[in-house]
Amino acid sequence: MSKKKYYAVRKGKCVGIYNTWDECKSQVNGFSGAEYKSFSNLEEANEYIYGKKESKIAYNGNTVEAYVDGSYEHCIKEYGSGVVILKDGNILKTYSIKGNDEFLVTMRNVAGEIEAAKLAMNYCLEENIENLILYFDYEGIEKWCTGAWKTNKSGTIEYKAFYDKVKEKLNVKFVKVKAHSGDKYNEEADKLAKKAIGI
């Protein structure tokens, strides 16, 4: 059985970590000055993209990983949130929760993604965990927090305010993964989000 590889695109159409060479190739082909490399270790792939010195995450005993995803069912106007929290490859906690907040429901599955990210961060605060590596497939999960995207809806404004409080106690490293790419835990988070609303 071949060893799993992580393909890190540092400069390309969409910066991120990909699970297959074909996905990586689609991000760098035709892109002038593309920078990419394969790794057998996820930590090294992250360091290649984000830089070791710039990273606030210390990979120590007080670090967990979380995969988050969201779903939406228009018939019942409810969104679902799925979360898988891991440490050293072992699942510590999962969440499969639905919601129908009137201010969030208009955002459909994105509402589920936002709530999933908040669940993961809250778990870390409750368990006194210092570092969280958050894997997501919708880029707003990171960009609303960092200010790269404007928060122009009540749901995103509240999410940014939530993160601004959380970051005082928790170091969060955001890592974008490709949706439905076969990543085991990303797929599990997707299933949990759908299960919450009966899909």
Short mmCIF file of C-alpha atoms in Angstrom, two decimals:
data_model
loop_
_atom_site.label_atom_id
_atom_site.label_comp_id
_atom_site.label_asym_id
_atom_site.label_seq_id
_atom_site.Cartn_x
_atom_site.Cartn_y
_atom_site.Cartn_z
CA MET A 1 0.00 0.00 0.00
CA SER A 2 1.46 3.32 -1.06
CA LYS A 3 2.08 5.97 1.53
CA LYS A 4 -0.38 8.89 1.61
CA LYS A 5 0.91 12.07 0.01
CA TYR A 6 -0.09 15.67 0.56
CA TYR A 7 0.34 18.04 -2.36
CA ALA A 8 1.00 21.58 -1.15
CA VAL A 9 0.39 24.45 -3.57
CA ARG A 10 2.17 27.57 -2.31
CA LYS A 11 1.59 29.60 -5.47
CA GLY A 12 -1.18 28.63 -7.84
CA LYS A 13 -4.80 29.23 -8.80
CA CYS A 14 -5.93 28.29 -5.28
CA VAL A 15 -3.37 27.95 -2.48
CA GLY A 16 -3.93 24.89 -0.32
CA ILE A 17 -3.23 21.23 0.36
CA TYR A 18 -4.58 18.60 -2.03
CA ASN A 19 -4.91 14.85 -1.69
CA THR A 20 -4.12 13.81 -5.27
CA TRP A 21 -1.67 14.84 -7.96
CA ASP A 22 -4.53 15.50 -10.41
CA GLU A 23 -6.08 18.04 -8.02
CA CYS A 24 -2.71 19.69 -7.49
CA LYS A 25 -1.98 19.75 -11.23
CA SER A 26 -5.27 21.54 -11.96
CA GLN A 27 -4.17 24.35 -9.61
CA VAL A 28 -0.70 24.87 -11.11
CA ASN A 29 -1.01 24.06 -14.82
CA GLY A 30 -0.87 27.28 -16.82
CA PHE A 31 -0.14 29.34 -13.70
CA SER A 32 3.00 31.45 -14.16
CA GLY A 33 5.51 31.01 -11.33
CA ALA A 34 3.61 28.16 -9.67
CA GLU A 35 5.19 26.68 -6.54
CA TYR A 36 4.18 23.25 -5.27
CA LYS A 37 5.64 20.18 -3.62
CA SER A 38 4.51 16.79 -2.30
CA PHE A 39 4.93 15.67 1.31
CA SER A 40 4.20 12.52 3.27
CA ASN A 41 3.59 14.60 6.38
CA LEU A 42 0.72 17.10 6.77
CA GLU A 43 2.68 19.29 9.19
CA GLU A 44 5.51 19.73 6.67
CA ALA A 45 3.00 20.53 3.92
CA ASN A 46 1.51 23.26 6.12
CA GLU A 47 4.94 24.66 6.91
CA TYR A 48 5.81 24.75 3.19
CA ILE A 49 2.77 26.96 2.48
CA TYR A 50 2.49 29.10 5.59
CA GLY A 51 6.07 29.09 6.86
CA LYS A 52 7.35 27.70 10.13
CA LYS A 53 8.16 31.07 11.70
CA GLU A 54 4.83 32.64 10.82
CA SER A 55 2.82 29.77 12.27
CA LYS A 56 1.32 30.47 15.68
CA ILE A 57 0.61 26.77 16.16
CA ALA A 58 3.05 24.83 18.29
CA TYR A 59 2.68 21.16 17.44
CA ASN A 60 2.72 19.94 21.00
CA GLY A 61 0.54 17.89 23.32
CA ASN A 62 -2.00 20.69 23.55
CA THR A 63 -2.99 20.70 19.87
CA VAL A 64 -6.06 19.15 18.25
CA GLU A 65 -7.33 18.97 14.68
CA ALA A 66 -10.94 19.52 13.61
CA TYR A 67 -12.71 18.90 10.33
CA VAL A 68 -15.91 20.91 9.80
CA ASP A 69 -18.66 20.92 7.21
CA GLY A 70 -22.21 22.16 6.72
CA SER A 71 -25.38 21.15 4.89
CA TYR A 72 -28.84 22.55 4.20
CA GLU A 73 -32.31 21.13 3.53
CA HIS A 74 -34.58 23.68 1.85
CA CYS A 75 -37.77 21.68 2.46
CA ILE A 76 -37.48 22.09 6.24
CA LYS A 77 -35.35 25.25 6.17
CA GLU A 78 -32.72 23.84 8.52
CA TYR A 79 -28.94 23.70 8.33
CA GLY A 80 -26.70 20.98 9.71
CA SER A 81 -23.21 21.15 11.20
CA GLY A 82 -20.73 18.29 11.26
CA VAL A 83 -17.49 18.27 13.25
CA VAL A 84 -14.78 15.65 13.75
CA ILE A 85 -12.17 16.49 16.41
CA LEU A 86 -8.95 14.46 16.52
CA LYS A 87 -5.74 14.22 18.43
CA ASP A 88 -2.84 12.12 17.18
CA GLY A 89 -5.15 10.49 14.64
CA ASN A 90 -7.70 9.41 17.23
CA ILE A 91 -11.23 10.83 17.26
CA LEU A 92 -11.96 12.68 20.50
CA LYS A 93 -15.39 14.08 19.72
CA THR A 94 -17.93 14.42 16.92
CA TYR A 95 -20.87 16.78 16.53
CA SER A 96 -23.97 16.38 14.35
CA ILE A 97 -26.20 19.36 15.14
CA LYS A 98 -28.99 21.17 13.29
CA GLY A 99 -30.20 24.75 13.51
CA ASN A 100 -32.80 27.09 12.03
CA ASP A 101 -31.78 30.54 13.28
CA GLU A 102 -33.69 33.05 11.16
CA PHE A 103 -30.59 35.19 10.55
CA LEU A 104 -28.44 32.22 9.56
CA VAL A 105 -30.85 30.06 7.61
CA THR A 106 -30.72 32.40 4.58
CA MET A 107 -27.03 31.45 4.25
CA ARG A 108 -28.06 27.81 3.71
CA ASN A 109 -25.17 25.31 4.05
CA VAL A 110 -22.70 28.11 4.86
CA ALA A 111 -24.62 28.61 8.12
CA GLY A 112 -23.85 24.99 9.00
CA GLU A 113 -20.18 25.52 8.19
CA ILE A 114 -19.98 28.60 10.41
CA GLU A 115 -21.70 26.86 13.32
CA ALA A 116 -19.43 23.83 12.88
CA ALA A 117 -16.32 26.01 13.12
CA LYS A 118 -17.71 27.63 16.27
CA LEU A 119 -18.43 24.21 17.79
CA ALA A 120 -14.81 23.16 17.20
CA MET A 121 -13.46 26.36 18.73
CA ASN A 122 -15.79 26.13 21.73
CA TYR A 123 -14.69 22.55 22.33
CA CYS A 124 -11.08 23.74 22.57
CA LEU A 125 -11.99 26.50 25.01
CA GLU A 126 -13.97 24.10 27.21
CA GLU A 127 -11.11 21.58 27.23
CA ASN A 128 -8.39 24.22 27.76
CA ILE A 129 -6.75 23.39 24.45
CA GLU A 130 -4.35 26.04 23.18
CA ASN A 131 -3.96 25.16 19.50
CA LEU A 132 -6.51 24.16 16.86
CA ILE A 133 -5.82 23.14 13.27
CA LEU A 134 -9.14 23.70 11.52
CA TYR A 135 -9.80 21.94 8.21
CA PHE A 136 -12.63 23.32 6.09
CA ASP A 137 -13.74 23.38 2.46
CA TYR A 138 -15.58 26.71 2.30
CA GLU A 139 -13.04 29.53 2.23
CA GLY A 140 -15.24 32.00 4.09
CA ILE A 141 -14.58 30.03 7.28
CA GLU A 142 -11.09 31.51 7.28
CA LYS A 143 -11.55 34.73 5.29
CA TRP A 144 -14.30 36.20 7.45
CA CYS A 145 -12.12 35.62 10.51
CA THR A 146 -9.00 37.17 9.03
CA GLY A 147 -10.86 40.11 7.53
CA ALA A 148 -10.03 39.10 3.94
CA TRP A 149 -13.79 39.03 3.27
CA LYS A 150 -16.18 41.72 4.46
CA THR A 151 -18.81 40.67 6.98
CA ASN A 152 -22.00 42.09 5.51
CA LYS A 153 -24.64 39.76 7.01
CA SER A 154 -25.62 39.34 10.63
CA GLY A 155 -24.39 35.74 10.59
CA THR A 156 -20.92 36.63 9.35
CA ILE A 157 -20.68 39.70 11.60
CA GLU A 158 -21.45 37.52 14.64
CA TYR A 159 -18.97 34.86 13.48
CA LYS A 160 -16.15 37.41 13.13
CA ALA A 161 -16.96 38.86 16.58
CA PHE A 162 -16.96 35.33 18.02
CA TYR A 163 -13.55 34.57 16.51
CA ASP A 164 -12.07 37.87 17.69
CA LYS A 165 -12.87 36.85 21.28
CA VAL A 166 -11.74 33.25 20.80
CA LYS A 167 -8.33 34.14 19.33
CA GLU A 168 -7.31 35.72 22.62
CA LYS A 169 -7.30 32.26 24.19
CA LEU A 170 -6.94 29.90 21.23
CA ASN A 171 -4.46 29.77 18.35
CA VAL A 172 -6.30 28.69 15.21
CA LYS A 173 -4.56 27.58 12.03
CA PHE A 174 -6.96 27.46 9.09
CA VAL A 175 -6.32 24.80 6.44
CA LYS A 176 -8.50 24.62 3.32
CA VAL A 177 -9.21 21.19 1.89
CA LYS A 178 -10.96 20.36 -1.37
CA ALA A 179 -14.60 19.34 -0.90
CA HIS A 180 -15.56 15.74 -1.73
CA SER A 181 -11.96 14.82 -2.54
CA GLY A 182 -11.98 11.57 -0.59
CA ASP A 183 -10.36 12.97 2.57
CA LYS A 184 -11.55 10.55 5.25
CA TYR A 185 -12.38 13.02 8.00
CA ASN A 186 -13.70 15.74 5.70
CA GLU A 187 -16.13 13.17 4.29
CA GLU A 188 -17.09 12.15 7.83
CA ALA A 189 -17.82 15.77 8.77
CA ASP A 190 -19.98 16.04 5.64
CA LYS A 191 -21.94 12.90 6.64
CA LEU A 192 -22.48 14.24 10.17
CA ALA A 193 -23.76 17.56 8.80
CA LYS A 194 -26.24 15.76 6.54
CA LYS A 195 -27.29 13.31 9.25
CA ALA A 196 -28.25 16.22 11.52
CA ILE A 197 -31.00 17.28 9.11
CA GLY A 198 -31.99 13.82 7.93
CA ILE A 199 -30.32 13.79 4.53
#
